[in-house]
Amino acid sequence: QPPPSPWTMSNAVVEGWLQRAPPSIRDASLRAQLEHVVTQSREACVDALRKLENAQEELAFCAFWQSVLQERIEALPSELPSYARSLNEQQRRAALAPIDAPLLVLAGAGSGKTGVMAARVQHILASGVPPASVLALTFTRAAETAIRERLTASVGVRVAKALRVATFHSLALSICREFAAALEGGTADFALVTGAQQVRLVTRALVEYRIARAARPSSSSSSSGSSSPDAPDASRALRALLHAKARGE
């Protein structure tokens, strides 16, 4: 595996900064401020350090932040990683956040979630995580395709194929197929059916058990809306099937 990038700052380093912080400046916002520093370019850290030299703040505050910024300046290259250059500040904070701590990003439609997710995956890979250990889940097939195409273009076909990029539904389906044998009588050779298909399957089962007549709607209900006396409604069919099973038929 390649050595970790200087951009893949770990949460342990942020914790170390927190422990070094003087009690007088420790507040609820300090962690967020330190995590923000992690996502800044070398030039931004240099600019912040320059401004800090002229700041009218207490000595302990200035000394702490000078040490933090100086560490980042010495560790960082002069440019952002390629996968973060097109992101705005908020997107970059999400993509470059430490990977060894939970991260929740809330964003609305059209805010660049797909691009951030693709950059986040590249950031994880740059941290030395094997591609086969990365799982990227989306809700739609369109987002899955977009992320896969971006990753293929940036990390290459071989690495992209090793990644697990899927929708929630396709992942669940693949898990069901992979572990179907763990269920009694389970088989990976199964199909998903819609609501209409479920009704047809129940109806067929009723016919095979010779109880279709008991499941048919009454003549009054047939004349009021049922298209065919041979098409029982789902609830009546299910009740009849359960009753037949209870009788051992």
PDB file of C-alpha atoms in Angstrom:
ATOM      1  CA  GLN A   1       0.000   0.000   0.000  1.00  0.00           C
ATOM      2  CA  PRO A   2       1.218   3.573  -0.664  1.00  0.00           C
ATOM      3  CA  PRO A   3       2.262   5.627   2.371  1.00  0.00           C
ATOM      4  CA  PRO A   4      -0.495   7.813   3.837  1.00  0.00           C
ATOM      5  CA  SER A   5      -0.858  11.228   2.241  1.00  0.00           C
ATOM      6  CA  PRO A   6      -0.104  14.272   4.435  1.00  0.00           C
ATOM      7  CA  TRP A   7      -3.730  15.207   3.800  1.00  0.00           C
ATOM      8  CA  THR A   8      -4.994  12.127   5.590  1.00  0.00           C
ATOM      9  CA  MET A   9      -4.752  13.663   9.043  1.00  0.00           C
ATOM     10  CA  SER A  10      -5.967  11.193  11.658  1.00  0.00           C
ATOM     11  CA  ASN A  11      -8.375  11.942  14.453  1.00  0.00           C
ATOM     12  CA  ALA A  12      -5.599  11.012  16.889  1.00  0.00           C
ATOM     13  CA  VAL A  13      -3.661  14.111  15.825  1.00  0.00           C
ATOM     14  CA  VAL A  14      -6.700  16.308  16.477  1.00  0.00           C
ATOM     15  CA  GLU A  15      -7.031  14.665  19.892  1.00  0.00           C
ATOM     16  CA  GLY A  16      -3.376  15.459  20.538  1.00  0.00           C
ATOM     17  CA  TRP A  17      -3.957  19.099  19.714  1.00  0.00           C
ATOM     18  CA  LEU A  18      -6.952  19.180  22.051  1.00  0.00           C
ATOM     19  CA  GLN A  19      -4.875  17.795  24.908  1.00  0.00           C
ATOM     20  CA  ARG A  20      -2.211  20.436  24.295  1.00  0.00           C
ATOM     21  CA  ALA A  21      -4.724  23.272  24.271  1.00  0.00           C
ATOM     22  CA  PRO A  22      -4.547  25.511  27.359  1.00  0.00           C
ATOM     23  CA  PRO A  23      -7.671  25.308  29.540  1.00  0.00           C
ATOM     24  CA  SER A  24      -8.456  28.970  28.934  1.00  0.00           C
ATOM     25  CA  ILE A  25      -9.286  28.359  25.252  1.00  0.00           C
ATOM     26  CA  ARG A  26     -10.983  24.969  25.490  1.00  0.00           C
ATOM     27  CA  ASP A  27     -14.631  25.302  24.580  1.00  0.00           C
ATOM     28  CA  ALA A  28     -17.260  23.403  22.617  1.00  0.00           C
ATOM     29  CA  SER A  29     -16.106  24.860  19.296  1.00  0.00           C
ATOM     30  CA  LEU A  30     -12.383  24.066  19.597  1.00  0.00           C
ATOM     31  CA  ARG A  31     -12.616  20.577  18.059  1.00  0.00           C
ATOM     32  CA  ALA A  32     -14.546  21.882  15.056  1.00  0.00           C
ATOM     33  CA  GLN A  33     -11.944  24.622  14.579  1.00  0.00           C
ATOM     34  CA  LEU A  34      -9.093  22.116  14.681  1.00  0.00           C
ATOM     35  CA  GLU A  35     -10.862  19.779  12.245  1.00  0.00           C
ATOM     36  CA  HIS A  36     -11.333  22.767   9.967  1.00  0.00           C
ATOM     37  CA  VAL A  37      -7.569  23.364   9.977  1.00  0.00           C
ATOM     38  CA  VAL A  38      -7.071  19.792   8.739  1.00  0.00           C
ATOM     39  CA  THR A  39      -8.938  20.574   5.520  1.00  0.00           C
ATOM     40  CA  GLN A  40      -7.113  23.805   4.693  1.00  0.00           C
ATOM     41  CA  SER A  41      -4.419  24.189   2.060  1.00  0.00           C
ATOM     42  CA  ARG A  42      -0.848  25.098   2.929  1.00  0.00           C
ATOM     43  CA  GLU A  43      -1.414  28.622   1.618  1.00  0.00           C
ATOM     44  CA  ALA A  44      -4.487  29.043   3.806  1.00  0.00           C
ATOM     45  CA  CYS A  45      -2.516  27.957   6.878  1.00  0.00           C
ATOM     46  CA  VAL A  46       0.297  30.373   6.032  1.00  0.00           C
ATOM     47  CA  ASP A  47      -2.229  33.188   5.645  1.00  0.00           C
ATOM     48  CA  ALA A  48      -3.896  32.295   8.963  1.00  0.00           C
ATOM     49  CA  LEU A  49      -0.512  32.248  10.700  1.00  0.00           C
ATOM     50  CA  ARG A  50       0.323  35.657   9.262  1.00  0.00           C
ATOM     51  CA  LYS A  51      -2.955  37.098  10.535  1.00  0.00           C
ATOM     52  CA  LEU A  52      -2.396  35.532  13.933  1.00  0.00           C
ATOM     53  CA  GLU A  53       0.870  37.412  14.362  1.00  0.00           C
ATOM     54  CA  ASN A  54      -1.065  40.687  14.327  1.00  0.00           C
ATOM     55  CA  ALA A  55      -4.041  39.435  16.354  1.00  0.00           C
ATOM     56  CA  GLN A  56      -4.911  41.083  19.631  1.00  0.00           C
ATOM     57  CA  GLU A  57      -5.439  37.824  21.516  1.00  0.00           C
ATOM     58  CA  GLU A  58      -4.085  36.455  24.774  1.00  0.00           C
ATOM     59  CA  LEU A  59      -0.623  34.915  24.687  1.00  0.00           C
ATOM     60  CA  ALA A  60      -1.791  31.345  25.374  1.00  0.00           C
ATOM     61  CA  PHE A  61      -4.287  31.513  22.495  1.00  0.00           C
ATOM     62  CA  CYS A  62      -1.725  32.792  20.017  1.00  0.00           C
ATOM     63  CA  ALA A  63       0.990  30.361  21.088  1.00  0.00           C
ATOM     64  CA  PHE A  64      -1.304  27.347  20.745  1.00  0.00           C
ATOM     65  CA  TRP A  65      -2.651  28.233  17.317  1.00  0.00           C
ATOM     66  CA  GLN A  66       0.789  29.190  16.060  1.00  0.00           C
ATOM     67  CA  SER A  67       2.088  25.734  16.959  1.00  0.00           C
ATOM     68  CA  VAL A  68      -0.885  24.002  15.294  1.00  0.00           C
ATOM     69  CA  LEU A  69      -0.627  26.021  12.095  1.00  0.00           C
ATOM     70  CA  GLN A  70       3.125  25.620  11.936  1.00  0.00           C
ATOM     71  CA  GLU A  71       2.789  21.839  12.183  1.00  0.00           C
ATOM     72  CA  ARG A  72       0.334  21.805   9.309  1.00  0.00           C
ATOM     73  CA  ILE A  73       2.474  24.084   7.157  1.00  0.00           C
ATOM     74  CA  GLU A  74       5.500  21.845   7.625  1.00  0.00           C
ATOM     75  CA  ALA A  75       3.507  18.682   6.875  1.00  0.00           C
ATOM     76  CA  LEU A  76       1.584  19.846   3.818  1.00  0.00           C
ATOM     77  CA  PRO A  77       2.636  20.111   0.197  1.00  0.00           C
ATOM     78  CA  SER A  78       2.061  23.389  -1.576  1.00  0.00           C
ATOM     79  CA  GLU A  79      -1.095  22.204  -3.332  1.00  0.00           C
ATOM     80  CA  LEU A  80      -4.335  20.511  -2.400  1.00  0.00           C
ATOM     81  CA  PRO A  81      -4.716  16.875  -3.512  1.00  0.00           C
ATOM     82  CA  SER A  82      -6.103  16.672  -7.024  1.00  0.00           C
ATOM     83  CA  TYR A  83      -9.428  15.195  -5.900  1.00  0.00           C
ATOM     84  CA  ALA A  84     -10.155  18.202  -3.647  1.00  0.00           C
ATOM     85  CA  ARG A  85      -9.183  21.089  -5.915  1.00  0.00           C
ATOM     86  CA  SER A  86     -12.601  21.452  -7.530  1.00  0.00           C
ATOM     87  CA  LEU A  87     -14.477  21.436  -4.192  1.00  0.00           C
ATOM     88  CA  ASN A  88     -15.597  24.499  -2.295  1.00  0.00           C
ATOM     89  CA  GLU A  89     -14.646  24.983   1.342  1.00  0.00           C
ATOM     90  CA  GLN A  90     -17.630  23.145   2.840  1.00  0.00           C
ATOM     91  CA  GLN A  91     -17.275  20.248   0.402  1.00  0.00           C
ATOM     92  CA  ARG A  92     -13.546  20.050   1.065  1.00  0.00           C
ATOM     93  CA  ARG A  93     -14.121  19.836   4.811  1.00  0.00           C
ATOM     94  CA  ALA A  94     -16.347  16.806   4.271  1.00  0.00           C
ATOM     95  CA  ALA A  95     -14.011  15.096   1.809  1.00  0.00           C
ATOM     96  CA  LEU A  96     -10.791  15.634   3.778  1.00  0.00           C
ATOM     97  CA  ALA A  97     -12.091  15.041   7.307  1.00  0.00           C
ATOM     98  CA  PRO A  98     -10.196  12.410   9.373  1.00  0.00           C
ATOM     99  CA  ILE A  99     -11.226   8.905   8.355  1.00  0.00           C
ATOM    100  CA  ASP A 100     -10.819   7.286  11.777  1.00  0.00           C
ATOM    101  CA  ALA A 101     -13.838   9.055  13.281  1.00  0.00           C
ATOM    102  CA  PRO A 102     -17.552   9.074  12.340  1.00  0.00           C
ATOM    103  CA  LEU A 103     -18.600  11.772   9.886  1.00  0.00           C
ATOM    104  CA  LEU A 104     -22.134  12.998   9.161  1.00  0.00           C
ATOM    105  CA  VAL A 105     -22.725  15.390   6.263  1.00  0.00           C
ATOM    106  CA  LEU A 106     -26.143  16.992   5.772  1.00  0.00           C
ATOM    107  CA  ALA A 107     -26.723  18.468   2.315  1.00  0.00           C
ATOM    108  CA  GLY A 108     -29.659  19.265   0.100  1.00  0.00           C
ATOM    109  CA  ALA A 109     -30.352  18.597  -3.549  1.00  0.00           C
ATOM    110  CA  GLY A 110     -27.843  20.032  -5.995  1.00  0.00           C
ATOM    111  CA  SER A 111     -25.201  20.698  -3.342  1.00  0.00           C
ATOM    112  CA  GLY A 112     -22.582  18.394  -4.854  1.00  0.00           C
ATOM    113  CA  LYS A 113     -23.062  15.284  -2.711  1.00  0.00           C
ATOM    114  CA  THR A 114     -21.987  12.902  -5.465  1.00  0.00           C
ATOM    115  CA  GLY A 115     -18.739  14.765  -6.080  1.00  0.00           C
ATOM    116  CA  VAL A 116     -17.984  14.934  -2.362  1.00  0.00           C
ATOM    117  CA  MET A 117     -18.645  11.224  -1.969  1.00  0.00           C
ATOM    118  CA  ALA A 118     -16.302  10.382  -4.841  1.00  0.00           C
ATOM    119  CA  ALA A 119     -13.610  12.651  -3.362  1.00  0.00           C
ATOM    120  CA  ARG A 120     -14.149  11.096   0.062  1.00  0.00           C
ATOM    121  CA  VAL A 121     -13.534   7.620  -1.352  1.00  0.00           C
ATOM    122  CA  GLN A 122     -10.309   8.849  -2.980  1.00  0.00           C
ATOM    123  CA  HIS A 123      -9.262  10.398   0.324  1.00  0.00           C
ATOM    124  CA  ILE A 124      -9.839   7.087   2.092  1.00  0.00           C
ATOM    125  CA  LEU A 125      -7.769   5.303  -0.536  1.00  0.00           C
ATOM    126  CA  ALA A 126      -5.008   7.898  -0.134  1.00  0.00           C
ATOM    127  CA  SER A 127      -4.977   7.046   3.575  1.00  0.00           C
ATOM    128  CA  GLY A 128      -3.800   3.532   2.701  1.00  0.00           C
ATOM    129  CA  VAL A 129      -7.137   1.716   3.030  1.00  0.00           C
ATOM    130  CA  PRO A 130      -7.319  -1.241   0.573  1.00  0.00           C
ATOM    131  CA  PRO A 131      -9.909  -0.718  -2.185  1.00  0.00           C
ATOM    132  CA  ALA A 132     -11.644  -4.001  -1.295  1.00  0.00           C
ATOM    133  CA  SER A 133     -12.331  -2.600   2.197  1.00  0.00           C
ATOM    134  CA  VAL A 134     -14.237   0.434   0.907  1.00  0.00           C
ATOM    135  CA  LEU A 135     -18.033   0.365   0.603  1.00  0.00           C
ATOM    136  CA  ALA A 136     -19.842   3.309  -1.013  1.00  0.00           C
ATOM    137  CA  LEU A 137     -23.647   3.191  -0.863  1.00  0.00           C
ATOM    138  CA  THR A 138     -26.094   5.394  -2.737  1.00  0.00           C
ATOM    139  CA  PHE A 139     -29.871   5.467  -3.010  1.00  0.00           C
ATOM    140  CA  THR A 140     -30.259   5.727  -6.781  1.00  0.00           C
ATOM    141  CA  ARG A 141     -28.655   3.891  -9.667  1.00  0.00           C
ATOM    142  CA  ALA A 142     -27.862   7.224 -11.304  1.00  0.00           C
ATOM    143  CA  ALA A 143     -25.739   8.290  -8.329  1.00  0.00           C
ATOM    144  CA  GLU A 144     -24.065   4.879  -8.221  1.00  0.00           C
ATOM    145  CA  THR A 145     -23.131   5.161 -11.904  1.00  0.00           C
ATOM    146  CA  ALA A 146     -21.878   8.733 -11.490  1.00  0.00           C
ATOM    147  CA  ILE A 147     -19.646   7.844  -8.544  1.00  0.00           C
ATOM    148  CA  ARG A 148     -18.292   4.740 -10.258  1.00  0.00           C
ATOM    149  CA  GLU A 149     -17.458   6.696 -13.424  1.00  0.00           C
ATOM    150  CA  ARG A 150     -15.676   9.433 -11.464  1.00  0.00           C
ATOM    151  CA  LEU A 151     -13.652   6.928  -9.489  1.00  0.00           C
ATOM    152  CA  THR A 152     -12.741   4.941 -12.594  1.00  0.00           C
ATOM    153  CA  ALA A 153     -11.464   8.127 -14.235  1.00  0.00           C
ATOM    154  CA  SER A 154      -9.429   9.146 -11.189  1.00  0.00           C
ATOM    155  CA  VAL A 155      -8.041   5.913  -9.685  1.00  0.00           C
ATOM    156  CA  GLY A 156      -8.101   3.612 -12.704  1.00  0.00           C
ATOM    157  CA  VAL A 157     -10.177   0.625 -13.766  1.00  0.00           C
ATOM    158  CA  ARG A 158      -8.363  -1.963 -11.628  1.00  0.00           C
ATOM    159  CA  VAL A 159      -8.781  -0.062  -8.342  1.00  0.00           C
ATOM    160  CA  ALA A 160     -12.334   1.030  -9.181  1.00  0.00           C
ATOM    161  CA  LYS A 161     -13.379  -2.586  -9.809  1.00  0.00           C
ATOM    162  CA  ALA A 162     -12.067  -3.573  -6.364  1.00  0.00           C
ATOM    163  CA  LEU A 163     -14.271  -0.969  -4.669  1.00  0.00           C
ATOM    164  CA  ARG A 164     -17.803  -1.899  -3.586  1.00  0.00           C
ATOM    165  CA  VAL A 165     -20.076   0.802  -5.030  1.00  0.00           C
ATOM    166  CA  ALA A 166     -23.771  -0.060  -4.917  1.00  0.00           C
ATOM    167  CA  THR A 167     -27.256   1.124  -4.055  1.00  0.00           C
ATOM    168  CA  PHE A 168     -28.785   0.088  -0.742  1.00  0.00           C
ATOM    169  CA  HIS A 169     -31.174  -2.206  -2.590  1.00  0.00           C
ATOM    170  CA  SER A 170     -28.595  -3.939  -4.801  1.00  0.00           C
ATOM    171  CA  LEU A 171     -26.310  -4.489  -1.799  1.00  0.00           C
ATOM    172  CA  ALA A 172     -29.145  -6.059   0.206  1.00  0.00           C
ATOM    173  CA  LEU A 173     -30.043  -8.286  -2.739  1.00  0.00           C
ATOM    174  CA  SER A 174     -26.443  -9.458  -3.173  1.00  0.00           C
ATOM    175  CA  ILE A 175     -26.208 -10.252   0.552  1.00  0.00           C
ATOM    176  CA  CYS A 176     -29.418 -12.280   0.369  1.00  0.00           C
ATOM    177  CA  ARG A 177     -28.057 -14.268  -2.572  1.00  0.00           C
ATOM    178  CA  GLU A 178     -24.644 -14.770  -0.997  1.00  0.00           C
ATOM    179  CA  PHE A 179     -26.013 -16.106   2.287  1.00  0.00           C
ATOM    180  CA  ALA A 180     -29.195 -17.763   1.014  1.00  0.00           C
ATOM    181  CA  ALA A 181     -27.807 -21.201   1.865  1.00  0.00           C
ATOM    182  CA  ALA A 182     -27.735 -20.231   5.542  1.00  0.00           C
ATOM    183  CA  LEU A 183     -31.554 -20.336   5.570  1.00  0.00           C
ATOM    184  CA  GLU A 184     -33.398 -23.631   5.693  1.00  0.00           C
ATOM    185  CA  GLY A 185     -34.288 -24.513   2.141  1.00  0.00           C
ATOM    186  CA  GLY A 186     -32.733 -21.268   0.939  1.00  0.00           C
ATOM    187  CA  THR A 187     -31.374 -20.865  -2.564  1.00  0.00           C
ATOM    188  CA  ALA A 188     -29.621 -18.050  -4.384  1.00  0.00           C
ATOM    189  CA  ASP A 189     -31.854 -18.698  -7.403  1.00  0.00           C
ATOM    190  CA  PHE A 190     -34.762 -16.479  -6.384  1.00  0.00           C
ATOM    191  CA  ALA A 191     -36.563 -13.530  -7.944  1.00  0.00           C
ATOM    192  CA  LEU A 192     -38.149 -10.365  -6.596  1.00  0.00           C
ATOM    193  CA  VAL A 193     -41.857  -9.876  -7.262  1.00  0.00           C
ATOM    194  CA  THR A 194     -44.057  -6.790  -7.267  1.00  0.00           C
ATOM    195  CA  GLY A 195     -47.357  -6.398  -5.457  1.00  0.00           C
ATOM    196  CA  ALA A 196     -49.364  -7.408  -8.528  1.00  0.00           C
ATOM    197  CA  GLN A 197     -47.139 -10.449  -9.040  1.00  0.00           C
ATOM    198  CA  GLN A 198     -47.632 -11.420  -5.393  1.00  0.00           C
ATOM    199  CA  VAL A 199     -51.415 -11.459  -5.867  1.00  0.00           C
ATOM    200  CA  ARG A 200     -51.078 -13.642  -8.967  1.00  0.00           C
ATOM    201  CA  LEU A 201     -48.776 -16.063  -7.136  1.00  0.00           C
ATOM    202  CA  VAL A 202     -51.186 -16.313  -4.196  1.00  0.00           C
ATOM    203  CA  THR A 203     -54.059 -16.914  -6.592  1.00  0.00           C
ATOM    204  CA  ARG A 204     -52.124 -19.674  -8.332  1.00  0.00           C
ATOM    205  CA  ALA A 205     -51.350 -21.246  -4.968  1.00  0.00           C
ATOM    206  CA  LEU A 206     -55.043 -21.155  -4.072  1.00  0.00           C
ATOM    207  CA  VAL A 207     -55.952 -22.904  -7.290  1.00  0.00           C
ATOM    208  CA  GLU A 208     -53.308 -25.564  -6.674  1.00  0.00           C
ATOM    209  CA  TYR A 209     -54.723 -26.151  -3.182  1.00  0.00           C
ATOM    210  CA  ARG A 210     -58.227 -26.292  -4.657  1.00  0.00           C
ATOM    211  CA  ILE A 211     -59.602 -23.480  -2.545  1.00  0.00           C
ATOM    212  CA  ALA A 212     -59.978 -20.808  -5.212  1.00  0.00           C
ATOM    213  CA  ARG A 213     -63.765 -20.926  -4.872  1.00  0.00           C
ATOM    214  CA  ALA A 214     -63.584 -20.008  -1.180  1.00  0.00           C
ATOM    215  CA  ALA A 215     -61.379 -17.037  -2.036  1.00  0.00           C
ATOM    216  CA  ARG A 216     -63.642 -15.578  -4.729  1.00  0.00           C
ATOM    217  CA  PRO A 217     -65.470 -12.332  -3.904  1.00  0.00           C
ATOM    218  CA  SER A 218     -69.231 -12.488  -3.544  1.00  0.00           C
ATOM    219  CA  SER A 219     -71.464 -11.818  -6.538  1.00  0.00           C
ATOM    220  CA  SER A 220     -72.301  -8.363  -5.198  1.00  0.00           C
ATOM    221  CA  SER A 221     -68.677  -7.343  -4.946  1.00  0.00           C
ATOM    222  CA  SER A 222     -67.989  -8.816  -8.395  1.00  0.00           C
ATOM    223  CA  SER A 223     -70.690  -6.703  -9.996  1.00  0.00           C
ATOM    224  CA  SER A 224     -69.489  -3.589  -8.176  1.00  0.00           C
ATOM    225  CA  GLY A 225     -65.924  -3.557  -9.395  1.00  0.00           C
ATOM    226  CA  SER A 226     -64.135  -6.884  -9.767  1.00  0.00           C
ATOM    227  CA  SER A 227     -63.086  -7.459 -13.356  1.00  0.00           C
ATOM    228  CA  SER A 228     -63.342 -11.264 -13.122  1.00  0.00           C
ATOM    229  CA  PRO A 229     -64.785 -13.779 -10.651  1.00  0.00           C
ATOM    230  CA  ASP A 230     -61.549 -15.743 -11.026  1.00  0.00           C
ATOM    231  CA  ALA A 231     -59.431 -12.884  -9.633  1.00  0.00           C
ATOM    232  CA  PRO A 232     -59.810 -12.885  -5.809  1.00  0.00           C
ATOM    233  CA  ASP A 233     -58.628  -9.834  -3.892  1.00  0.00           C
ATOM    234  CA  ALA A 234     -55.333 -10.278  -2.045  1.00  0.00           C
ATOM    235  CA  SER A 235     -56.664 -10.094   1.516  1.00  0.00           C
ATOM    236  CA  ARG A 236     -59.420 -12.673   0.895  1.00  0.00           C
ATOM    237  CA  ALA A 237     -56.944 -14.959  -0.889  1.00  0.00           C
ATOM    238  CA  LEU A 238     -54.422 -14.772   1.913  1.00  0.00           C
ATOM    239  CA  ARG A 239     -57.061 -15.525   4.561  1.00  0.00           C
ATOM    240  CA  ALA A 240     -58.264 -18.536   2.607  1.00  0.00           C
ATOM    241  CA  LEU A 241     -54.717 -19.795   2.189  1.00  0.00           C
ATOM    242  CA  LEU A 242     -54.018 -19.488   5.910  1.00  0.00           C
ATOM    243  CA  HIS A 243     -57.249 -21.288   6.793  1.00  0.00           C
ATOM    244  CA  ALA A 244     -56.409 -24.104   4.400  1.00  0.00           C
ATOM    245  CA  LYS A 245     -52.933 -24.433   5.879  1.00  0.00           C
ATOM    246  CA  ALA A 246     -54.414 -24.582   9.396  1.00  0.00           C
ATOM    247  CA  ARG A 247     -56.700 -27.426   8.256  1.00  0.00           C
ATOM    248  CA  GLY A 248     -53.720 -29.266   6.833  1.00  0.00           C
ATOM    249  CA  GLU A 249     -54.941 -29.054   3.222  1.00  0.00           C
TER     250      GLU A 249
END
